[in-house]
Structures are given as structure tokens and as C-alpha cells.
Amino acid sequence: MRMSETIAPDVITADVITTDVLVIGAGPVGIFAVFELGLLDMRCHLVDILDRPGGQCAELYPEKPIYDIPGYPVVGAQELVEKLMEQARPFSPVFHYSQMVETVARLPEGGFAVTTDLGTLFHAKVVVIAAGGGSFQPKRPPVPGIEAYEGTSVFYAVRRMEAFRDQDVLIVGGGDSALDWTLNLQPIARRVTLMHRRDEFRAAPHSVEQMRHLVAEGRLDLVLGQVTGLSGADGHLSGVHVKLNDGSARTIQATRMLPFFGLTMKLGPIADWGLNLHENLIPVDTEKFETSEPGIFAVGDINTYPGKLKLILSGFHEVALMAQAAKRIVAPGQRIVFQYTTSSTSLQKKLGVS
Amino acid sequence: MPKITFISAAGAEQTVEAEIGSTVMENAIRNMVPGIEAECGGACACATCHVYVDEAWYAKVGAPEPMEEDMLDFAYDVRPTSRLSCQIKVTAALDGLVVRTPERQA
């Protein structure tokens, strides 16, 4: 009897998404986990902070070549992600993008309740952390004392536009986020100043054109320079000190600042799940790649063990072994028959090739 | 082998031997030069290997490509001779190169 006949895949009841396995992180290793788990009849939901699959391959170096994927003398990072997605497709993984897992808690009946910052709730028999270098978060610019203003005057994203109404807003950056928010907040803010270190912008040309139009009409200030310091009191910003490109210094009146300095990776809420950690990595054994919490596994760059190498190919090996252990939790007592995809008619049926 | 001198924001100097064809960032990491983080490992995907090329060397090293210029937007205290050291390839002509590390990386 095939397992898929005994376990209903992805039963959705009362806003709870039920799944065999919840994979945290949709990078190359997380996606390949879908494949290895799928061969053993386990279904996966994946959560990723980015708005697309691929993790670092997609966010940091999509155009770069990788030379150490077995069988590929060279493969582009984005191309590898696309191939992995194709390989996982027979197992119908469900991706939940642009959100971050916040809590993981054990359920009384076994398994785990997992929640995200967007309020998605999962019940999973097994949790696999494939979070790479952690979650991509907006980068904090190295401006002295900026922490004191975060959340009150300095924001890295706009959650509520109303918080910017009638404020003096300084937006820093030259990419799409900086330009989009400049254009969106300009009508409601008291004054918007856009500051960038050069008079060239990475943002979409038509946004840049709109911005320049507003500047020409005197409805928006454009300043070429860099932030050097902040002034204010009790978390309330009053001015931003800047060094202009001609070398002179100036203070821009601002009660809100939105710096857009790209993304960096942070461990994030994983630190709060009660797992043993070692220097922001998750120690695992090398038989099952299980963490200090039974039923929670960690694979890829986020884990550590003697001899660990942060290579994509190491992650691929890890998920193959992890899947065997996960199977024993998802279907206790069921015998696992070792099979090759080359010759097993049962595996080929699952892959849709026979 | 060409020599590269790194000077920290505090003025500490460190001279290292660099293989032709390697990047300035790789030589900094190999020799544990403080002030170079290279978070992304040299993919021109962060701005944590930022250096100021010595004025006398800037013409020889050359200006950044557009992709590097975009990434420099994320660096701290960018100046006219700013470069990302992962994008500077060591050549025989760069023997004696002097670069300064910024007060902090982004």
C-alpha cells in the first residue's frame, strides 16, 4: 500500500494548514528536501521571507556561476533554482512567500504548531529548518545611535502610510524601494527629501523620471550626500546630519527617516525556539540531521557538525538522510524500503515518469 | 608576487603578498586583515569589503563597473576612490598597491 493512500495530503481545517513537513526556507536545500521527502511520500509546505524561491542563489547571486554541483560543470545560480523547482514539482510543494516563521511549539497530540509573521498557522508532524544564513532583513546603516530611533522615527519598511502623514520624511537610497516610497509618501507627508550618494538611480526609469519631475516642480527635495548622524530626543528624530557630495555638511529637518540599504541575513526568531545553538548555527547529528529537539531537523548552511562544509552539495546529502528519519516520525512503524529512482517502478510512478 | 598594503582607519599598516589573478579581498581574508568582512564571499552582492584606493593608485586600479557602483550605494562613507575589494583583480601592474579600510563596513 502506498502511503499517499493512508495520509490525506494538506488537509485544511479552520485556517490551520496541516502538512507532513513544514520546511523553513526555500533555498536550494529546502527545495531539494521536498524531492527527497516526496520520494518517501511526505508532503511539504515551505515558508520563505523572500517573494520567490532560491534563497541566496536568487537574492545574492542569481547571475553567478556555480562550479561544484555534481554533474554540472557550470550552472547559473538562478538556473539551478529553476531545475530544483522542476525536480520538486511532482510532489506539489506549497510555497508561502514574503513571510517569516515566528514561533514553533510542540502540540500535545504530537507534531508542531508553526506560525508566521503574516499569521499563517501550520500543524506539521516534522519541521525542517533550511534557513541558510538566516532570514533576509533590511540592513541597518552604520549611523551612530540609529537604534534609539528605530520603530519610532526610523523605519526600514512602511507598514502604515498614515504614520508618515504631515511628517518631514527623509528617504535614503537609490533603488526601487527608495523611489517607490518617495513617490507614495510625497502626497501625504509635510515634506519629503530623497537623499542618495550619487545622481544616478538603480530604480525603474519611470519612477526616476516622476521623481525628477516633482523635484523640478519644487514639491520634493533631492539631496546628493550621505548620512553622518542623527539628532533628536527620546526616540523622536528632529534632524539628520549629512555630508554633501561637495564636502560640506548640512542638517536636514526630518521627523521620519526611511533608509534603504539592501538586505542582510539574520538568524531572527529561530533563536527563540529553544534549540541548542552554537555561534548562531544549529548543532545536529550526522545520521539524521536532527536538532536538540526531536522532530525538528536542520539542513544546509544553518546547521553545524564536525567537518561541516557550507556547500549546496552538502545540503543535498543532508536532506536525503534527514528524509529517512522524518519518515519514521511521519509514519511510525512503517518499513522503509530503500529504492533507486533508476529502477524502482514505485518511485517512478511518484515522479510521474512511468 | 605583487605586494598590497592595507592601512586601517586607525593607521595600522599590513603588507601582504598577492597572487596575480586573485582579488584584493581574497588576500585580505587569507591574511586576516581586519576591517574587511566580505559577507557574501566575493559575489559583489554586499558592500562589506569596501576600501579606499590610495589616490596615487586609483587611475591604475580604475573605476567600478555599474554593478559594483550600485552595490557601493550600500557602503558606509563612500568616497571618490571607493571600491569593493572583491572586484579588484591583482595584476603585476598593481605591485605596491595601497588601499585603506573604512572606519566600518556597512
Tab-separated table of C-alpha atoms in Angstrom:
chain	number	residue	atom	x	y	z
A	1	MET	CA	0.000	0.000	0.000
A	2	ARG	CA	1.301	3.423	-0.843
A	3	MET	CA	1.483	5.979	1.959
A	4	SER	CA	-0.290	8.632	-0.041
A	5	GLU	CA	-3.407	6.490	0.242
A	6	THR	CA	-3.330	6.463	4.011
A	7	ILE	CA	-2.367	10.075	4.696
A	8	ALA	CA	-4.572	12.823	3.363
A	9	PRO	CA	-2.286	15.470	1.933
A	10	ASP	CA	-2.650	19.050	3.153
A	11	VAL	CA	-5.986	18.875	4.910
A	12	ILE	CA	-7.099	22.416	5.603
A	13	THR	CA	-9.390	22.887	8.577
A	14	ALA	CA	-10.306	26.166	10.255
A	15	ASP	CA	-7.419	28.148	8.841
A	16	VAL	CA	-4.880	25.608	10.031
A	17	ILE	CA	-2.714	24.223	7.280
A	18	THR	CA	-1.929	20.627	8.068
A	19	THR	CA	1.115	19.086	6.468
A	20	ASP	CA	3.550	16.253	6.947
A	21	VAL	CA	6.555	18.533	6.857
A	22	LEU	CA	6.983	22.290	7.220
A	23	VAL	CA	10.218	23.439	5.599
A	24	ILE	CA	11.564	26.793	6.748
A	25	GLY	CA	13.492	28.332	3.881
A	26	ALA	CA	13.019	27.823	0.127
A	27	GLY	CA	16.656	27.934	-0.922
A	28	PRO	CA	18.262	25.142	-2.953
A	29	VAL	CA	18.477	22.796	0.029
A	30	GLY	CA	14.891	23.458	1.171
A	31	ILE	CA	13.596	22.791	-2.346
A	32	PHE	CA	15.597	19.571	-2.678
A	33	ALA	CA	14.208	18.473	0.695
A	34	VAL	CA	10.781	18.481	-0.990
A	35	PHE	CA	12.116	15.963	-3.503
A	36	GLU	CA	13.738	13.592	-1.019
A	37	LEU	CA	10.765	13.773	1.359
A	38	GLY	CA	8.427	13.340	-1.594
A	39	LEU	CA	10.064	10.087	-2.654
A	40	LEU	CA	9.093	8.814	0.786
A	41	ASP	CA	5.502	10.088	0.354
A	42	MET	CA	5.762	13.094	2.640
A	43	ARG	CA	4.171	16.363	1.534
A	44	CYS	CA	5.702	19.749	2.252
A	45	HIS	CA	4.757	23.351	2.788
A	46	LEU	CA	7.603	25.861	2.650
A	47	VAL	CA	7.881	29.339	4.157
A	48	ASP	CA	10.349	31.951	2.928
A	49	ILE	CA	10.891	35.618	3.723
A	50	LEU	CA	11.685	36.363	0.067
A	51	ASP	CA	8.960	36.677	-2.562
A	52	ARG	CA	10.356	33.861	-4.695
A	53	PRO	CA	12.262	30.589	-4.335
A	54	GLY	CA	16.053	30.298	-4.328
A	55	GLY	CA	17.282	31.935	-1.119
A	56	GLN	CA	20.797	33.310	-1.502
A	57	CYS	CA	21.012	31.924	-5.051
A	58	ALA	CA	18.102	34.181	-6.025
A	59	GLU	CA	18.800	37.166	-3.806
A	60	LEU	CA	22.579	37.453	-3.739
A	61	TYR	CA	23.986	35.976	-6.916
A	62	PRO	CA	21.337	34.864	-9.452
A	63	GLU	CA	23.605	35.593	-12.419
A	64	LYS	CA	26.734	33.995	-10.947
A	65	PRO	CA	28.084	30.604	-11.993
A	66	ILE	CA	28.396	27.657	-9.586
A	67	TYR	CA	31.062	25.068	-10.453
A	68	ASP	CA	30.650	22.424	-7.734
A	69	ILE	CA	27.220	20.960	-8.346
A	70	PRO	CA	27.848	17.312	-9.306
A	71	GLY	CA	27.031	16.689	-12.945
A	72	TYR	CA	27.026	20.365	-13.866
A	73	PRO	CA	30.496	21.643	-14.847
A	74	VAL	CA	28.884	25.069	-14.577
A	75	VAL	CA	25.375	26.193	-13.696
A	76	GLY	CA	23.965	29.654	-13.053
A	77	ALA	CA	22.530	30.092	-9.556
A	78	GLN	CA	19.085	31.058	-10.854
A	79	GLU	CA	19.198	28.214	-13.355
A	80	LEU	CA	19.958	25.745	-10.563
A	81	VAL	CA	16.943	27.039	-8.618
A	82	GLU	CA	14.713	26.564	-11.663
A	83	LYS	CA	15.968	22.994	-12.164
A	84	LEU	CA	15.395	22.187	-8.490
A	85	MET	CA	11.850	23.586	-8.702
A	86	GLU	CA	11.216	21.378	-11.721
A	87	GLN	CA	12.579	18.358	-9.848
A	88	ALA	CA	10.322	19.067	-6.834
A	89	ARG	CA	7.179	19.692	-8.925
A	90	PRO	CA	5.844	16.093	-8.916
A	91	PHE	CA	5.419	16.415	-5.156
A	92	SER	CA	3.255	19.569	-5.358
A	93	PRO	CA	5.008	21.624	-2.699
A	94	VAL	CA	3.115	24.674	-1.447
A	95	PHE	CA	5.189	27.844	-1.048
A	96	HIS	CA	4.324	30.630	1.379
A	97	TYR	CA	6.433	33.620	0.385
A	98	SER	CA	7.198	37.005	1.939
A	99	GLN	CA	6.731	35.781	5.456
A	100	MET	CA	8.891	34.635	8.306
A	101	VAL	CA	8.264	31.812	10.752
A	102	GLU	CA	7.966	33.332	14.200
A	103	THR	CA	7.050	30.530	16.553
A	104	VAL	CA	7.416	26.764	16.679
A	105	ALA	CA	5.646	24.963	19.519
A	106	ARG	CA	5.031	21.330	20.273
A	107	LEU	CA	1.404	20.151	20.030
A	108	PRO	CA	0.016	17.947	22.840
A	109	GLU	CA	-1.020	15.311	20.298
A	110	GLY	CA	2.489	15.292	18.764
A	111	GLY	CA	3.895	17.372	15.961
A	112	PHE	CA	4.295	21.125	15.899
A	113	ALA	CA	2.285	24.320	15.584
A	114	VAL	CA	4.161	26.836	13.479
A	115	THR	CA	3.150	30.471	12.980
A	116	THR	CA	4.445	33.185	10.668
A	117	ASP	CA	4.507	36.967	10.996
A	118	LEU	CA	1.627	37.104	8.480
A	119	GLY	CA	-0.494	34.942	10.760
A	120	THR	CA	-0.300	31.721	8.759
A	121	LEU	CA	-0.697	28.707	11.049
A	122	PHE	CA	0.622	25.259	10.252
A	123	HIS	CA	0.337	21.947	12.020
A	124	ALA	CA	3.248	19.776	10.920
A	125	LYS	CA	4.469	16.373	12.047
A	126	VAL	CA	8.035	17.397	11.290
A	127	VAL	CA	9.806	20.754	10.985
A	128	VAL	CA	12.850	21.128	8.757
A	129	ILE	CA	14.923	24.267	9.182
A	130	ALA	CA	16.675	25.020	5.896
A	131	ALA	CA	17.166	28.682	6.642
A	132	GLY	CA	20.679	29.144	5.242
A	133	GLY	CA	22.316	32.238	6.655
A	134	GLY	CA	19.062	33.199	8.333
A	135	SER	CA	16.293	35.469	7.265
A	136	PHE	CA	16.914	38.349	4.859
A	137	GLN	CA	16.261	41.566	6.761
A	138	PRO	CA	16.711	45.218	5.810
A	139	LYS	CA	20.225	46.354	6.579
A	140	ARG	CA	20.720	48.904	9.330
A	141	PRO	CA	23.001	51.648	8.034
A	142	PRO	CA	26.025	52.166	10.297
A	143	VAL	CA	24.880	55.532	11.621
A	144	PRO	CA	25.842	56.120	15.263
A	145	GLY	CA	22.874	55.910	17.640
A	146	ILE	CA	20.318	54.894	14.983
A	147	GLU	CA	18.943	52.068	17.185
A	148	ALA	CA	17.418	54.619	19.563
A	149	TYR	CA	15.109	55.884	16.811
A	150	GLU	CA	14.083	52.555	15.259
A	151	GLY	CA	10.367	51.870	15.394
A	152	THR	CA	9.503	55.437	16.430
A	153	SER	CA	11.159	57.649	13.817
A	154	VAL	CA	13.387	55.387	11.753
A	155	PHE	CA	11.686	52.634	9.744
A	156	TYR	CA	13.046	50.077	7.271
A	157	ALA	CA	9.667	49.367	5.723
A	158	VAL	CA	6.346	51.189	5.536
A	159	ARG	CA	3.617	49.224	7.281
A	160	ARG	CA	1.158	52.090	7.657
A	161	MET	CA	1.417	55.110	5.399
A	162	GLU	CA	-0.556	57.131	7.963
A	163	ALA	CA	2.490	57.108	10.252
A	164	PHE	CA	4.128	59.426	7.721
A	165	ARG	CA	1.282	61.899	7.221
A	166	ASP	CA	2.293	65.529	7.820
A	167	GLN	CA	5.815	64.449	8.759
A	168	ASP	CA	9.143	65.650	7.418
A	169	VAL	CA	10.375	62.479	5.783
A	170	LEU	CA	13.923	61.710	4.701
A	171	ILE	CA	14.259	58.730	2.412
A	172	VAL	CA	17.768	57.411	1.794
A	173	GLY	CA	18.693	55.226	-1.160
A	174	GLY	CA	18.573	54.952	-4.932
A	175	GLY	CA	16.757	51.702	-5.639
A	176	ASP	CA	13.117	50.827	-6.236
A	177	SER	CA	12.107	50.831	-2.559
A	178	ALA	CA	13.530	54.307	-2.019
A	179	LEU	CA	11.939	55.741	-5.156
A	180	ASP	CA	8.587	53.985	-4.723
A	181	TRP	CA	8.179	55.279	-1.178
A	182	THR	CA	9.338	58.732	-2.187
A	183	LEU	CA	6.556	58.858	-4.761
A	184	ASN	CA	3.948	57.271	-2.482
A	185	LEU	CA	4.634	59.387	0.581
A	186	GLN	CA	5.181	62.702	-1.213
A	187	PRO	CA	1.445	63.493	-1.427
A	188	ILE	CA	0.739	62.880	2.279
A	189	ALA	CA	3.952	63.957	4.027
A	190	ARG	CA	4.619	67.560	5.002
A	191	ARG	CA	7.843	67.400	3.036
A	192	VAL	CA	9.802	64.543	1.516
A	193	THR	CA	13.546	64.680	0.943
A	194	LEU	CA	15.204	61.950	-1.073
A	195	MET	CA	18.897	61.527	-0.449
A	196	HIS	CA	21.262	59.399	-2.469
A	197	ARG	CA	25.039	59.361	-2.701
A	198	ARG	CA	25.100	59.983	-6.473
A	199	ASP	CA	22.878	61.401	-9.150
A	200	GLU	CA	22.235	58.011	-10.719
A	201	PHE	CA	19.468	55.678	-9.564
A	202	ARG	CA	19.070	51.921	-9.788
A	203	ALA	CA	15.281	52.259	-9.625
A	204	ALA	CA	12.935	51.794	-12.585
A	205	PRO	CA	13.471	54.641	-15.089
A	206	HIS	CA	9.864	55.820	-14.986
A	207	SER	CA	9.974	56.214	-11.189
A	208	VAL	CA	13.168	58.215	-11.539
A	209	GLU	CA	11.506	60.386	-14.171
A	210	GLN	CA	8.480	61.015	-11.894
A	211	MET	CA	10.825	61.884	-9.031
A	212	ARG	CA	12.765	64.358	-11.152
A	213	HIS	CA	9.524	65.940	-12.284
A	214	LEU	CA	8.436	66.513	-8.657
A	215	VAL	CA	11.856	67.991	-7.863
A	216	ALA	CA	11.588	70.349	-10.848
A	217	GLU	CA	8.158	71.465	-9.604
A	218	GLY	CA	9.599	72.172	-6.173
A	219	ARG	CA	7.407	69.560	-4.459
A	220	LEU	CA	10.252	67.259	-3.468
A	221	ASP	CA	13.850	67.799	-2.375
A	222	LEU	CA	16.675	65.757	-3.818
A	223	VAL	CA	19.950	65.847	-1.906
A	224	LEU	CA	23.155	64.154	-3.017
A	225	GLY	CA	25.092	63.047	0.020
A	226	GLN	CA	25.401	60.563	2.882
A	227	VAL	CA	24.058	60.377	6.427
A	228	THR	CA	26.632	61.014	9.159
A	229	GLY	CA	24.482	61.362	12.270
A	230	LEU	CA	21.069	61.932	13.819
A	231	SER	CA	19.691	64.364	16.346
A	232	GLY	CA	16.574	64.182	18.424
A	233	ALA	CA	15.436	63.085	21.856
A	234	ASP	CA	13.607	60.088	23.355
A	235	GLY	CA	13.499	58.249	20.062
A	236	HIS	CA	11.973	61.226	18.271
A	237	LEU	CA	14.057	62.365	15.372
A	238	SER	CA	14.384	66.080	14.609
A	239	GLY	CA	17.282	66.313	12.191
A	240	VAL	CA	19.626	64.228	10.078
A	241	HIS	CA	23.233	65.334	9.647
A	242	VAL	CA	24.530	64.749	6.181
A	243	LYS	CA	27.752	65.172	4.290
A	244	LEU	CA	27.011	66.563	0.861
A	245	ASN	CA	28.942	65.443	-2.176
A	246	ASP	CA	30.725	68.815	-2.383
A	247	GLY	CA	32.208	68.050	1.040
A	248	SER	CA	30.043	70.481	3.001
A	249	ALA	CA	27.891	69.442	5.944
A	250	ARG	CA	24.218	70.163	6.443
A	251	THR	CA	21.361	69.174	8.711
A	252	ILE	CA	18.101	68.144	7.100
A	253	GLN	CA	14.988	68.685	9.171
A	254	ALA	CA	13.329	65.287	9.473
A	255	THR	CA	10.932	63.574	11.869
A	256	ARG	CA	10.901	60.297	9.942
A	257	MET	CA	13.709	58.510	8.174
A	258	LEU	CA	13.449	55.539	5.826
A	259	PRO	CA	16.894	54.148	4.982
A	260	PHE	CA	17.038	51.574	2.183
A	261	PHE	CA	20.460	49.922	2.313
A	262	GLY	CA	19.713	46.479	0.968
A	263	LEU	CA	19.307	43.222	2.832
A	264	THR	CA	21.423	41.264	5.230
A	265	MET	CA	20.902	37.835	6.790
A	266	LYS	CA	19.931	37.489	10.438
A	267	LEU	CA	19.143	34.373	12.455
A	268	GLY	CA	15.911	36.013	13.628
A	269	PRO	CA	13.277	34.188	15.698
A	270	ILE	CA	15.000	30.774	15.336
A	271	ALA	CA	16.988	31.826	18.402
A	272	ASP	CA	13.768	31.709	20.455
A	273	TRP	CA	12.620	28.163	19.672
A	274	GLY	CA	14.518	26.501	22.487
A	275	LEU	CA	17.027	24.787	20.216
A	276	ASN	CA	20.654	24.402	21.209
A	277	LEU	CA	22.671	26.904	19.201
A	278	HIS	CA	26.373	27.267	18.625
A	279	GLU	CA	27.578	30.605	17.247
A	280	ASN	CA	24.214	31.207	15.548
A	281	LEU	CA	24.259	27.751	13.954
A	282	ILE	CA	22.179	24.727	14.904
A	283	PRO	CA	24.148	21.665	16.003
A	284	VAL	CA	22.841	18.407	14.519
A	285	ASP	CA	23.914	14.777	14.403
A	286	THR	CA	25.239	13.424	11.110
A	287	GLU	CA	22.917	10.427	10.892
A	288	LYS	CA	19.574	12.224	10.900
A	289	PHE	CA	20.491	15.931	10.961
A	290	GLU	CA	18.142	16.330	13.876
A	291	THR	CA	18.429	19.237	16.302
A	292	SER	CA	18.343	19.053	20.088
A	293	GLU	CA	14.538	18.895	19.713
A	294	PRO	CA	13.273	15.562	18.346
A	295	GLY	CA	11.207	16.112	15.216
A	296	ILE	CA	12.966	19.353	14.283
A	297	PHE	CA	15.713	18.917	11.721
A	298	ALA	CA	18.245	21.421	10.389
A	299	VAL	CA	19.886	21.123	6.968
A	300	GLY	CA	22.157	23.242	4.791
A	301	ASP	CA	24.151	26.299	5.838
A	302	ILE	CA	22.212	26.808	9.093
A	303	ASN	CA	23.451	23.595	10.735
A	304	THR	CA	26.806	22.629	12.171
A	305	TYR	CA	28.547	19.334	12.937
A	306	PRO	CA	32.165	18.161	12.948
A	307	GLY	CA	33.549	18.616	9.441
A	308	LYS	CA	30.625	20.714	8.197
A	309	LEU	CA	31.168	22.482	4.881
A	310	LYS	CA	28.730	25.191	3.819
A	311	LEU	CA	28.232	23.827	0.327
A	312	ILE	CA	24.967	23.307	-1.536
A	313	LEU	CA	26.042	19.730	-2.269
A	314	SER	CA	26.470	19.020	1.459
A	315	GLY	CA	22.898	20.216	1.978
A	316	PHE	CA	21.662	17.819	-0.718
A	317	HIS	CA	23.261	14.872	1.084
A	318	GLU	CA	21.868	16.036	4.407
A	319	VAL	CA	18.252	16.139	3.194
A	320	ALA	CA	18.459	12.602	1.809
A	321	LEU	CA	19.398	11.245	5.239
A	322	MET	CA	17.062	13.584	7.093
A	323	ALA	CA	14.122	12.302	4.997
A	324	GLN	CA	14.680	8.758	6.272
A	325	ALA	CA	14.469	9.954	9.875
A	326	ALA	CA	11.481	12.197	9.140
A	327	LYS	CA	9.661	9.226	7.631
A	328	ARG	CA	9.965	7.306	10.906
A	329	ILE	CA	8.179	10.168	12.644
A	330	VAL	CA	5.516	10.792	9.998
A	331	ALA	CA	4.734	7.063	9.537
A	332	PRO	CA	5.940	5.256	12.645
A	333	GLY	CA	6.399	1.545	12.288
A	334	GLN	CA	6.234	1.575	8.525
A	335	ARG	CA	9.101	-0.279	6.885
A	336	ILE	CA	11.212	1.926	4.639
A	337	VAL	CA	12.332	0.079	1.534
A	338	PHE	CA	15.494	1.509	0.015
A	339	GLN	CA	14.991	2.072	-3.694
A	340	TYR	CA	16.728	3.655	-6.671
A	341	THR	CA	14.919	6.172	-8.904
A	342	THR	CA	16.613	4.454	-11.864
A	343	SER	CA	14.895	1.118	-11.339
A	344	SER	CA	12.022	1.430	-8.882
A	345	THR	CA	8.640	1.429	-10.606
A	346	SER	CA	7.103	2.760	-7.396
A	347	LEU	CA	9.430	5.787	-7.281
A	348	GLN	CA	8.959	6.378	-10.994
A	349	LYS	CA	5.211	6.412	-10.529
A	350	LYS	CA	5.570	9.100	-7.864
A	351	LEU	CA	7.761	11.093	-10.226
A	352	GLY	CA	5.147	10.737	-12.954
A	353	VAL	CA	7.595	9.142	-15.377
A	354	SER	CA	6.152	5.663	-15.642
B	1	MET	CA	54.413	38.258	-6.171
B	2	PRO	CA	52.859	41.729	-6.090
B	3	LYS	CA	52.560	43.337	-2.677
B	4	ILE	CA	49.445	45.039	-1.339
B	5	THR	CA	49.429	47.303	1.684
B	6	PHE	CA	46.258	47.672	3.748
B	7	ILE	CA	46.033	50.673	6.067
B	8	SER	CA	43.332	50.656	8.726
B	9	ALA	CA	41.261	53.689	9.696
B	10	ALA	CA	43.451	53.900	12.820
B	11	GLY	CA	46.607	53.907	10.684
B	12	ALA	CA	47.849	50.326	11.208
B	13	GLU	CA	49.648	49.003	8.120
B	14	GLN	CA	49.826	45.428	6.889
B	15	THR	CA	51.593	44.392	3.693
B	16	VAL	CA	50.762	41.051	2.101
B	17	GLU	CA	51.933	39.148	-0.954
B	18	ALA	CA	49.186	38.613	-3.506
B	19	GLU	CA	48.925	36.108	-6.293
B	20	ILE	CA	48.288	37.550	-9.734
B	21	GLY	CA	44.657	36.910	-10.711
B	22	SER	CA	43.360	36.809	-7.147
B	23	THR	CA	41.194	39.595	-5.786
B	24	VAL	CA	42.310	42.173	-3.242
B	25	MET	CA	39.507	40.954	-0.946
B	26	GLU	CA	40.745	37.331	-1.101
B	27	ASN	CA	44.196	38.466	0.000
B	28	ALA	CA	42.707	40.426	2.884
B	29	ILE	CA	40.735	37.373	4.090
B	30	ARG	CA	43.692	34.951	3.643
B	31	ASN	CA	45.873	37.236	5.719
B	32	MET	CA	43.193	38.100	8.254
B	33	VAL	CA	43.386	41.811	7.526
B	34	PRO	CA	40.987	43.476	9.958
B	35	GLY	CA	38.273	45.719	8.549
B	36	ILE	CA	37.345	43.539	5.564
B	37	GLU	CA	34.295	41.347	6.183
B	38	ALA	CA	33.300	40.084	2.721
B	39	GLU	CA	29.966	38.742	3.961
B	40	CYS	CA	28.850	37.494	0.523
B	41	GLY	CA	32.150	35.795	-0.257
B	42	GLY	CA	33.017	37.905	-3.275
B	43	ALA	CA	29.836	37.846	-5.357
B	44	CYS	CA	29.560	41.649	-5.490
B	45	ALA	CA	26.364	41.161	-3.514
B	46	CYS	CA	27.097	43.134	-0.361
B	47	ALA	CA	29.304	46.093	0.474
B	48	THR	CA	31.401	44.710	3.308
B	49	CYS	CA	34.792	44.589	1.560
B	50	HIS	CA	34.757	48.328	0.864
B	51	VAL	CA	38.164	50.027	0.604
B	52	TYR	CA	39.514	53.416	-0.372
B	53	VAL	CA	42.135	53.047	-3.067
B	54	ASP	CA	45.135	55.320	-2.432
B	55	GLU	CA	44.839	58.416	-4.651
B	56	ALA	CA	48.163	57.638	-6.328
B	57	TRP	CA	46.846	54.205	-7.351
B	58	TYR	CA	43.281	54.994	-8.332
B	59	ALA	CA	43.969	55.599	-12.032
B	60	LYS	CA	45.771	52.242	-12.300
B	61	VAL	CA	43.057	50.353	-10.424
B	62	GLY	CA	40.280	52.045	-12.374
B	63	ALA	CA	36.663	52.940	-11.694
B	64	PRO	CA	33.986	50.444	-10.647
B	65	GLU	CA	31.684	48.737	-13.129
B	66	PRO	CA	27.992	49.775	-12.912
B	67	MET	CA	27.027	46.700	-10.840
B	68	GLU	CA	29.739	47.484	-8.281
B	69	GLU	CA	28.755	51.165	-8.285
B	70	ASP	CA	25.179	50.081	-7.445
B	71	MET	CA	26.447	47.929	-4.592
B	72	LEU	CA	28.578	50.819	-3.271
B	73	ASP	CA	25.272	52.596	-2.572
B	74	PHE	CA	25.028	50.249	0.433
B	75	ALA	CA	28.509	51.049	1.765
B	76	TYR	CA	29.348	53.417	4.597
B	77	ASP	CA	31.128	56.741	3.933
B	78	VAL	CA	31.661	56.255	0.214
B	79	ARG	CA	34.357	58.491	-1.285
B	80	PRO	CA	35.599	59.201	-4.807
B	81	THR	CA	38.220	56.418	-4.652
B	82	SER	CA	35.893	53.844	-3.035
B	83	ARG	CA	35.954	50.344	-4.479
B	84	LEU	CA	34.759	46.904	-3.406
B	85	SER	CA	37.971	44.943	-2.938
B	86	CYS	CA	36.382	41.718	-4.265
B	87	GLN	CA	36.148	43.415	-7.651
B	88	ILE	CA	39.824	44.445	-7.877
B	89	LYS	CA	41.940	41.772	-9.579
B	90	VAL	CA	45.636	41.727	-8.713
B	91	THR	CA	47.941	42.281	-11.705
B	92	ALA	CA	51.715	42.814	-11.977
B	93	ALA	CA	50.964	46.494	-12.556
B	94	LEU	CA	49.366	46.703	-9.102
B	95	ASP	CA	52.577	45.688	-7.249
B	96	GLY	CA	52.825	48.111	-4.327
B	97	LEU	CA	49.088	48.918	-4.262
B	98	VAL	CA	47.907	50.776	-1.190
B	99	VAL	CA	44.281	50.594	-0.001
B	100	ARG	CA	42.700	51.949	3.175
B	101	THR	CA	39.899	50.227	5.038
B	102	PRO	CA	36.981	52.416	6.155
B	103	GLU	CA	36.123	53.126	9.755
B	104	ARG	CA	33.399	50.490	9.466
B	105	GLN	CA	31.776	48.224	6.915
B	106	ALA	CA	28.085	48.515	6.142
